[in-house]
Short mmCIF file of C-alpha atoms in Angstrom, two decimals:
data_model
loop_
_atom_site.label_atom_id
_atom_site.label_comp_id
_atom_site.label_asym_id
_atom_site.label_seq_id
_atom_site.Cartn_x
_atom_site.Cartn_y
_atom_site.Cartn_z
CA UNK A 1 137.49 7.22 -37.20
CA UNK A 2 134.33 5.77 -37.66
CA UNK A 3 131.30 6.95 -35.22
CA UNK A 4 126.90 6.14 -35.37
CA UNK A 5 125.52 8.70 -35.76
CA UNK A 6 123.13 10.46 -33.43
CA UNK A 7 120.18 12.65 -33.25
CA UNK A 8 119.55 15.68 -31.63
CA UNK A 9 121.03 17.16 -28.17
CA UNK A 10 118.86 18.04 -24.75
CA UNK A 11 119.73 21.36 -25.54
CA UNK A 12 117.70 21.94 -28.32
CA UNK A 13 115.00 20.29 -26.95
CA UNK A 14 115.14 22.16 -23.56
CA UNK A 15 115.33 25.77 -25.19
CA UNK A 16 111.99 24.76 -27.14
CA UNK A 17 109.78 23.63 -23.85
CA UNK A 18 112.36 25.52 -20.60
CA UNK A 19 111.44 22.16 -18.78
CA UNK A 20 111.01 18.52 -18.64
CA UNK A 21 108.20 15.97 -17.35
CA UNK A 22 109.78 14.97 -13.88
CA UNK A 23 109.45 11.61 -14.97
CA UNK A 24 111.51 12.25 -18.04
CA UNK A 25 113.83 13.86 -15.85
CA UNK A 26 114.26 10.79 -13.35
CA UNK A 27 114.80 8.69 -16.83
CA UNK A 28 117.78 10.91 -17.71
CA UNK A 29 119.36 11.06 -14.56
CA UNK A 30 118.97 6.82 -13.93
CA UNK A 31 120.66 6.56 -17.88
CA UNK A 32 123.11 9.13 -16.78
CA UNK A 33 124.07 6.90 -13.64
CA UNK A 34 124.72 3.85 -15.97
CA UNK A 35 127.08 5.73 -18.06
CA UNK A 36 128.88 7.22 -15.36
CA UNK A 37 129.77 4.03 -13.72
CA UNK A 38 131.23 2.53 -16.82
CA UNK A 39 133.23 5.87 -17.11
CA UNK A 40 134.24 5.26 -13.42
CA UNK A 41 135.15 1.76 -14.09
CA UNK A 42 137.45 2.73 -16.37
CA UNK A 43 139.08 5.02 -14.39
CA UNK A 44 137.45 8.23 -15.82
CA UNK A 45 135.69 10.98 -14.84
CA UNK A 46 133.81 12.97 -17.93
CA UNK A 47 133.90 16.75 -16.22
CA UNK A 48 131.23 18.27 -18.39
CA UNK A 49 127.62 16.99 -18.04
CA UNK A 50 125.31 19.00 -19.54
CA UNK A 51 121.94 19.02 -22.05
CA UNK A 52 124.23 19.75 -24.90
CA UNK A 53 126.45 17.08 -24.28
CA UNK A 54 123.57 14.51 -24.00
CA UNK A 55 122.65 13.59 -27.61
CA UNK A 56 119.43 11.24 -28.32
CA UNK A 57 119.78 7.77 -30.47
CA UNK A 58 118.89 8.52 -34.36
CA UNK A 59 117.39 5.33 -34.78
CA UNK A 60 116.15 4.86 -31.42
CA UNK A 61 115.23 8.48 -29.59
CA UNK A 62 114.85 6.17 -26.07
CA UNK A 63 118.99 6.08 -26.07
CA UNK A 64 120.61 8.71 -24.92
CA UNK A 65 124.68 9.06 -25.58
CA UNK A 66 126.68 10.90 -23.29
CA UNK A 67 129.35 13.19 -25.48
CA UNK A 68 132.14 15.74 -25.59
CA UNK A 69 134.95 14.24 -23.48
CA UNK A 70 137.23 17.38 -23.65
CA UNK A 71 137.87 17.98 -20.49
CA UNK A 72 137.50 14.24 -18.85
CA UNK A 73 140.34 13.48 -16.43
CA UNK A 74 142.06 9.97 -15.08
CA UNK A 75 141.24 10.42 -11.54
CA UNK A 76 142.82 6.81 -10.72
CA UNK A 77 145.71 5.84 -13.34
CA UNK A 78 146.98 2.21 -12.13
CA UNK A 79 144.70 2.19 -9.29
CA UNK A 80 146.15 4.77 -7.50
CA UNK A 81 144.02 8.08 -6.86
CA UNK A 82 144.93 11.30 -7.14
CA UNK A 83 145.49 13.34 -4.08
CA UNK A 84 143.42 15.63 -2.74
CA UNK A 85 144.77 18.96 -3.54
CA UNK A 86 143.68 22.87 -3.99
CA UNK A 87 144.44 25.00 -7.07
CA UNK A 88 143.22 28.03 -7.49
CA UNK A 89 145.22 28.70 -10.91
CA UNK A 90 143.16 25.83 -12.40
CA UNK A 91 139.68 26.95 -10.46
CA UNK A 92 136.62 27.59 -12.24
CA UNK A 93 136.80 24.93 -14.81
CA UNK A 94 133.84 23.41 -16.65
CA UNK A 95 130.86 24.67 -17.75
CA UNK A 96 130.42 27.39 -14.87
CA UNK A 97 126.35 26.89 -14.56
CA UNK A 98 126.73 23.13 -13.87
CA UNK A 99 130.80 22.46 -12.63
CA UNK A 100 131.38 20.94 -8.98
CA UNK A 101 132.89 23.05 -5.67
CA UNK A 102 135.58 20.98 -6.83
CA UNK A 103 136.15 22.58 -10.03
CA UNK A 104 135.73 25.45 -7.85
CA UNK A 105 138.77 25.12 -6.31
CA UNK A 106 141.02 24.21 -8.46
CA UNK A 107 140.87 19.96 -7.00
CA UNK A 108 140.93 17.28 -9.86
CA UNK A 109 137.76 16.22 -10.45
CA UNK A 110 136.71 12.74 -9.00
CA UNK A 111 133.68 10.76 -8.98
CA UNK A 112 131.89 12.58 -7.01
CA UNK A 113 131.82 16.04 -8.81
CA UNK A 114 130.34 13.76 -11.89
CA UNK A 115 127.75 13.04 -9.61
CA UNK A 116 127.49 16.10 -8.25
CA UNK A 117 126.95 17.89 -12.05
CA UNK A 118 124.21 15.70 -12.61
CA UNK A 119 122.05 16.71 -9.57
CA UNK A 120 122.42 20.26 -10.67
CA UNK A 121 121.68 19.40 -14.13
CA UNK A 122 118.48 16.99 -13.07
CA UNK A 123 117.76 20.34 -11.02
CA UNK A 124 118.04 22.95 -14.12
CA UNK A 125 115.86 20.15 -16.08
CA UNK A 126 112.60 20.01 -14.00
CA UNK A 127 113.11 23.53 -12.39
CA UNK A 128 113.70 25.44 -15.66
CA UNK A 129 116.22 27.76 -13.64
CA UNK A 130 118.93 27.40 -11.17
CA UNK A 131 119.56 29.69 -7.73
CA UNK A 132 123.26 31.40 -9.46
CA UNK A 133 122.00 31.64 -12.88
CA UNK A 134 122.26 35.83 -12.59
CA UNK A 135 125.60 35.20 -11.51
CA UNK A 136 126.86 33.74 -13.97
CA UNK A 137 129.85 36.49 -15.12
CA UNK A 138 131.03 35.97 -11.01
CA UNK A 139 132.80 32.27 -10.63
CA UNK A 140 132.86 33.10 -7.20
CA UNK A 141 129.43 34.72 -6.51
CA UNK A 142 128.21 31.23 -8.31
CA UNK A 143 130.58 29.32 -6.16
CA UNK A 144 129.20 30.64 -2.85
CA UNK A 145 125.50 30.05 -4.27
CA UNK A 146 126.20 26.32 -4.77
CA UNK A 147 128.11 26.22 -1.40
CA UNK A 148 125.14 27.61 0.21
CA UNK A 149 122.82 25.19 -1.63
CA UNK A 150 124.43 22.04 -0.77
CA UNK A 151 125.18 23.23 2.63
CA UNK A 152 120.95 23.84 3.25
CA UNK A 153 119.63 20.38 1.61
CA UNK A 154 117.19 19.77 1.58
CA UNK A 155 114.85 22.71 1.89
CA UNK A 156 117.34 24.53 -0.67
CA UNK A 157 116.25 22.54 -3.17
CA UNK A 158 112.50 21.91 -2.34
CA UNK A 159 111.65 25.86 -2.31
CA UNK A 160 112.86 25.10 -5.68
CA UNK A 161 109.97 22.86 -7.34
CA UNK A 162 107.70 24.00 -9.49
CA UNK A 163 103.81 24.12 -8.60
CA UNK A 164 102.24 20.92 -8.85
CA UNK A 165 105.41 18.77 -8.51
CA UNK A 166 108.03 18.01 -5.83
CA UNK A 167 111.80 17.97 -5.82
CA UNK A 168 112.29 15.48 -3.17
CA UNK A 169 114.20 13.17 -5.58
CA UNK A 170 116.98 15.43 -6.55
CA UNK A 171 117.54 16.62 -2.90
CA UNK A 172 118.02 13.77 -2.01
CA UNK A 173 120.33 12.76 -4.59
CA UNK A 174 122.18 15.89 -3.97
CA UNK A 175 122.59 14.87 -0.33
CA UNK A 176 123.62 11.82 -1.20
CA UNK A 177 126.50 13.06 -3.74
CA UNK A 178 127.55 16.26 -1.30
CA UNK A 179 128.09 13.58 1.66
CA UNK A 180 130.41 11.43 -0.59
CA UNK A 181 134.27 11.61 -0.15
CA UNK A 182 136.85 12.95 -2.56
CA UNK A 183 138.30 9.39 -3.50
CA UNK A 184 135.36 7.44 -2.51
CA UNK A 185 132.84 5.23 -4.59
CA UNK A 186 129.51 6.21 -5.16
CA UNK A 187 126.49 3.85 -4.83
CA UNK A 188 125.23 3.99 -7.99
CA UNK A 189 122.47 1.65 -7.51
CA UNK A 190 121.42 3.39 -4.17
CA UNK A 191 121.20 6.43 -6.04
CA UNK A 192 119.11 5.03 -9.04
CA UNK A 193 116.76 4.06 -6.13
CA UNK A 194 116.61 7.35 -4.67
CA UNK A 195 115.73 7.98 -8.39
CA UNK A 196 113.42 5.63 -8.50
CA UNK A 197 111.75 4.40 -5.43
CA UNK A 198 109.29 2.05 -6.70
CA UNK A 199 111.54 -0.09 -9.48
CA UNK A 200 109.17 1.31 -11.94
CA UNK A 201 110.44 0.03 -15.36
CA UNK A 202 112.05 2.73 -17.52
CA UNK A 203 109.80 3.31 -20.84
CA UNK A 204 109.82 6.23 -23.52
CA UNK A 205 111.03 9.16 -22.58
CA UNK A 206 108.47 11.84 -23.21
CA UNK A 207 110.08 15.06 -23.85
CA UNK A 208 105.81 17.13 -24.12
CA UNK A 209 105.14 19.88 -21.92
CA UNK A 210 101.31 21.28 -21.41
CA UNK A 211 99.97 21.27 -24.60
CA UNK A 212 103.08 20.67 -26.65
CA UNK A 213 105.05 17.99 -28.04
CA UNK A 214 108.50 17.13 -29.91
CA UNK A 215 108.31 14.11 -32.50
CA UNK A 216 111.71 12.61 -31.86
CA UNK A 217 111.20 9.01 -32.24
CA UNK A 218 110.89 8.81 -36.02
CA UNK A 219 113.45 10.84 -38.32
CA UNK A 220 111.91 12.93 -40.81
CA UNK A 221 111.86 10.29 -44.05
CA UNK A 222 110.59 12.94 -46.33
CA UNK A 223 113.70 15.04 -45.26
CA UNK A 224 116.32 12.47 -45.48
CA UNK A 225 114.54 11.03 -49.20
CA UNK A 226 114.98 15.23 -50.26
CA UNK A 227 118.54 14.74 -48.48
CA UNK A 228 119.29 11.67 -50.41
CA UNK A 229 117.67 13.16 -53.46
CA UNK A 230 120.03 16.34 -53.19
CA UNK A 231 123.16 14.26 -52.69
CA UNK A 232 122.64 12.30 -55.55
CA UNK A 233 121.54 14.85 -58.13
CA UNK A 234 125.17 16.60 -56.64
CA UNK A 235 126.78 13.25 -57.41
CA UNK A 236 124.91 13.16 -60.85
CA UNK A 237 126.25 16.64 -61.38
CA UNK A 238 129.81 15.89 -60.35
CA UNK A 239 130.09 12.88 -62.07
CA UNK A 240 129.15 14.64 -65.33
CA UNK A 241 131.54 17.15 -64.51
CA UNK A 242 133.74 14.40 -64.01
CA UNK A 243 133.07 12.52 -67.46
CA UNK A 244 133.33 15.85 -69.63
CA UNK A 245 136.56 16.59 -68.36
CA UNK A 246 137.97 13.06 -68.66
CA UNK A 247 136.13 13.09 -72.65
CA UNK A 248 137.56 17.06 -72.82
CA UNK A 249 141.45 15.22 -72.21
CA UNK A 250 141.01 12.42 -73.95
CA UNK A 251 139.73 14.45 -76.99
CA UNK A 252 143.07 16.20 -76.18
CA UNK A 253 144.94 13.15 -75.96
CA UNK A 254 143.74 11.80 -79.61
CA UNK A 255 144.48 15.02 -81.19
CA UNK A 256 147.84 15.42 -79.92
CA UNK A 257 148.30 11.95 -80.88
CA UNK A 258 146.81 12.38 -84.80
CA UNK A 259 149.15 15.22 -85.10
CA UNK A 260 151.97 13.80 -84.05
CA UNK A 261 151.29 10.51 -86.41
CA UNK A 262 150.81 13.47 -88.90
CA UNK A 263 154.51 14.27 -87.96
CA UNK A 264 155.93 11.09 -88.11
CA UNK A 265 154.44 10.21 -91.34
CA UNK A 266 155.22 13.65 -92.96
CA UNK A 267 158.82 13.96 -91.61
CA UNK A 268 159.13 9.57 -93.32
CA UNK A 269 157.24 10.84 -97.07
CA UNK A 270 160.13 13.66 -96.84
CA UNK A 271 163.06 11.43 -96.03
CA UNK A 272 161.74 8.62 -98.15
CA UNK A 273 161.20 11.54 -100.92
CA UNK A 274 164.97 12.74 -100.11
CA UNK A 275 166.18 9.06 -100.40
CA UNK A 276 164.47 8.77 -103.67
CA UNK A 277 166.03 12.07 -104.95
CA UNK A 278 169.91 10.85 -103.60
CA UNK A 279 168.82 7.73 -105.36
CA UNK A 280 168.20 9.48 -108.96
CA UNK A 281 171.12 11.91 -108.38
CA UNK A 282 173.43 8.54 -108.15
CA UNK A 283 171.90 7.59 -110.96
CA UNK A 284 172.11 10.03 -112.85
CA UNK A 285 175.82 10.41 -111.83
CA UNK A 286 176.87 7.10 -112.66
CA UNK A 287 175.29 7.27 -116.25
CA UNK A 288 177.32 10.67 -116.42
CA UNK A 289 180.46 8.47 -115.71
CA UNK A 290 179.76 5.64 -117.85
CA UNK A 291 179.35 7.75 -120.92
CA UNK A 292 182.43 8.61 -121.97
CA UNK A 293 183.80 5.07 -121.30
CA UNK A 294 180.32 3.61 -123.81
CA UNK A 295 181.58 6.68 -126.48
CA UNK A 296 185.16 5.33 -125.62
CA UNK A 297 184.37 1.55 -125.89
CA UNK A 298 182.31 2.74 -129.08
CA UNK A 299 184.86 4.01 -130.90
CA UNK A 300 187.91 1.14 -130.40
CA UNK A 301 188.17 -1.21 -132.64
CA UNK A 302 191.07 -3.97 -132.95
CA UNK A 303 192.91 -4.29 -136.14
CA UNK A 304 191.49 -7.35 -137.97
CA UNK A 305 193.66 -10.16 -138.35
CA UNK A 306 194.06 -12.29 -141.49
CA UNK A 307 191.17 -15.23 -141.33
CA UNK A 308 194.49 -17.66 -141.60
CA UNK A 309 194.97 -16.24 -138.26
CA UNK A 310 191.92 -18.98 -136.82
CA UNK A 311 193.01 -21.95 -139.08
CA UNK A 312 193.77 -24.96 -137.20
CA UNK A 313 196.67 -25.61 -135.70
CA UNK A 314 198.95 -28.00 -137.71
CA UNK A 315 200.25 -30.72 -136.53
CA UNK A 316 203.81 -30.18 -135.27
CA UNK A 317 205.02 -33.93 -135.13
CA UNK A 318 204.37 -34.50 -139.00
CA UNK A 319 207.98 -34.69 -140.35
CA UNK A 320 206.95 -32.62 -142.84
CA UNK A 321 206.15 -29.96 -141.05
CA UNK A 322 208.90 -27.88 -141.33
CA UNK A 323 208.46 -28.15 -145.52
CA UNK A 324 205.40 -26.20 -145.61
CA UNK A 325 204.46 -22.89 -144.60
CA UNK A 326 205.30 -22.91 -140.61
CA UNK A 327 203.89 -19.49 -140.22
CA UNK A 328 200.53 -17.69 -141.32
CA UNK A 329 200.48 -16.08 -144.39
CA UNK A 330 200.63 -12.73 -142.28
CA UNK A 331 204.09 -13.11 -141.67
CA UNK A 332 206.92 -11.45 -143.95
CA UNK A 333 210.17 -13.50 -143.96
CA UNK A 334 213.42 -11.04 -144.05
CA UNK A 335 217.17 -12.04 -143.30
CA UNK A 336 216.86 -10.04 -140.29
CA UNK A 337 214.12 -9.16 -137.26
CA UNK A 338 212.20 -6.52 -137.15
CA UNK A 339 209.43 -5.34 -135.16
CA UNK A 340 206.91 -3.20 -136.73
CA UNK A 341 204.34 -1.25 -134.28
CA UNK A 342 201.96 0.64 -135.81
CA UNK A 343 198.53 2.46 -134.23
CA UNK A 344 194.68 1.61 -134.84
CA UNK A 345 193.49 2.27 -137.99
CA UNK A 346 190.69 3.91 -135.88
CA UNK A 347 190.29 7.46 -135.30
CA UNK A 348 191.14 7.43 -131.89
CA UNK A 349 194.55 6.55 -131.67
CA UNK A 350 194.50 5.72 -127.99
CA UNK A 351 195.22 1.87 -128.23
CA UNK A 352 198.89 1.03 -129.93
CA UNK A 353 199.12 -2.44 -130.74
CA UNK A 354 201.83 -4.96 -132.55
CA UNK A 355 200.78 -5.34 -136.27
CA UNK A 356 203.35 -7.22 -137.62
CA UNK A 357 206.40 -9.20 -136.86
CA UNK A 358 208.98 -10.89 -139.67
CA UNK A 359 211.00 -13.60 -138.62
CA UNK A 360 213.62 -15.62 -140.78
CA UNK A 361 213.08 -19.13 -141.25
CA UNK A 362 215.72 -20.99 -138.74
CA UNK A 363 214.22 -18.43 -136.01
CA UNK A 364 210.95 -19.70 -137.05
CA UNK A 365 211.46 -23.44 -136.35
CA UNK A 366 213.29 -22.58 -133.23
CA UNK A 367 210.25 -20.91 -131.98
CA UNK A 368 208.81 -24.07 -132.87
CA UNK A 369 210.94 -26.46 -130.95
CA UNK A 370 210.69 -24.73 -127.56
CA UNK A 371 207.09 -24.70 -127.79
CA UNK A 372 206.64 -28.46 -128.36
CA UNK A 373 209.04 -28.66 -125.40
CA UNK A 374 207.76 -26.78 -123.38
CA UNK A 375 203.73 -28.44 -124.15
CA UNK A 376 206.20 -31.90 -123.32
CA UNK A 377 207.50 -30.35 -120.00
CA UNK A 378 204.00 -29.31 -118.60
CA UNK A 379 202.54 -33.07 -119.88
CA UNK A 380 205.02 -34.40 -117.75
CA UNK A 381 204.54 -32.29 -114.60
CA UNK A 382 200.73 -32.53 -114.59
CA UNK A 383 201.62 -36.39 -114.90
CA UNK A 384 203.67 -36.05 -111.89
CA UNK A 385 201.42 -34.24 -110.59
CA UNK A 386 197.98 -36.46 -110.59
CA UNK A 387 199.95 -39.68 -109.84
#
């Protein structure tokens, strides 16, 4: 909750001089009346008037602000007022120097004890002292004292004044507030008459006493600039405070972060080191492997055949074909067939192979025949086959 701000209380002011000008005093009480019937009108009473609870403007010093509403009270919820009715579990209540007969007695307060508080207040302000005040540890002794008082207006109030001034105001405003009934409306602008008579229009109020005087219409500017100075060299100094702690965890924050790039590109050099090393090791492993098969594949060799071997192929349809020499000069002719199988002639020995095979001459043009059929047989089936 948001609230203006405001200046200093009566109190203060009051404990420096003991009294106020009676025409400051008339001021207060006519500013006091205005407040009180806007309270009223809103179906409130405040309880607890006092100089401490009135609280001068900070701007303007010629407002006063009524304040502290802990113990106001809704004499008249929904219209309907509350009964007159004695307590005296609840008596005493209030501020004991200033609180109504009311309060006394344990009643709910009402209009009139608001109006009531402020006579004795208005009272305390131009007197300096009140009739109970060395009573004040006996709620009852002060009880009786204002009973008496308000019982004896008006002369109990005029033996009162101080020298040079008159009190005829405030006993009369105190007659007019004891004569009032518990749920009954005050005049307020009878009793801002009775306050003032002659419709004088309110001015400054003038809180001097003989001699002496309180500056309260201007605030201190060299106090608020050292105020303002202060709070901003504190903000200056926090927001340093502020800024090396934020540069402190960012500092943090970078490190943290280097090292753990550091990490990152440590922990990829030793896997990309560790891939290179499987890498060589295969490497190395599959030139292990291959040599044996390179000394193997060194060391075969074929058995050369005859260079008759890769003459060209005669022509099988010549009629003479069968008159010459039908098979390379490799071959060795026998009556009979036989299969010679002899190894490499290289060292290894690992490779066997058919050297040589002797066939007699009818076997030899028998050979012969099938093949040409069989050239004639696949001829005719790729025929076939494209058509």
């Amino acid at each position: 909750m948001v609230m203006e701000r405001l200046g200093i209380d009566l109190q203060k002011i009051s404990g420096q001089n003991g009294t106020f000008k009676k025409s400051t005093v008339l001021q207060l009480g006519i500013r006091m009346l205005d407040v009180l019937e806007y309270i009223h009108e809103n179906e409130y009473v405040h309880g607890d008037i006092k100089a401490a609870n009135l609280l001068l403007g900070y701007k303007n010093p010629d407002r006063v602000y009524l304040a502290d509403y802990g113990l106001s009270y809704r004499y008249c919820p929904n219209g309907n007022h509350k009964q007159y009715q004695e307590n005296p579990r609840k008596g005493h209540n209030g501020t004991i120097e200033f609180t109504s007969l009311d309060a006394h007695k344990g009643v709910a307060l009402s209009r009139r004890s608001d109006v009531e508080i402020l006579g004795y207040c208005m009272l305390r302000w131009l007197c300096g002292k009140l009739p109970w005040e060395q009573n004040l540890k006996d709620p009852v002794a002060v009880q009786t004292a204002k009973t008496n008082l308000l019982d004896e207006l008006p002369q109990s109030v005029l033996k009162w004044a101080p020298s040079g001034s008159s009190c005829c105001e405030i006993a009369q405003f105190l007659v007019c507030a004891h004569s009032l009934a518990y749920d009954e409306k005050p005049n307020y602008q009878a009793l801002k008459k009775i306050l003032n008579p002659h419709g004088i229009p309110l001015g400054p109020l003038d809180f001097s006493t003989k001699g002496q005087s309180i500056n309260v219409h201007a605030p201190n500017s060299q106090k608020v600039d050292s105020q303002k100075a202060a709070t901003k060299q504190v903000n200056k100094a926090h927001n340093r405070l502020i800024e090396k702690k934020v540069h402190r965890e960012r500092s943090a924050e970078s490190c943290a972060t280097w090292k753990e790039v550091q990490k990152e590109e440590k922990l990829t050099g030793l896997m990309n080191n560790e891939a290179a090393q499987e890498s060589t090791r295969r490497r190395q492993k599959y030139q292990e492997s291959q040599e044996p098969l390179n000394e193997v594949n060194s060391k075969i060799s074929y058995t050369q055949f005859p260079n008759s071997f890769y003459e060209r192929h005669q022509d099988f349809t010549s009629p003479d074909i069968f008159k010459k020499s039908r098979s390379p000069s490799w071959y060795k002719y026998t009556s009979t067939v036989s299969t010679g199988i002899t190894d490499l002639e290289s060292s290894t020995g690992l490779w066997p192979t058919t050297s040589q095979f002797t066939l007699s001459e009818e076997t030899n043009a028998d050979v012969y025949y099938c093949i040409n059929i069989l050239v004639l047989l696949m001829l005719v089936f790729l025929a076939l086959f494209f058509l």
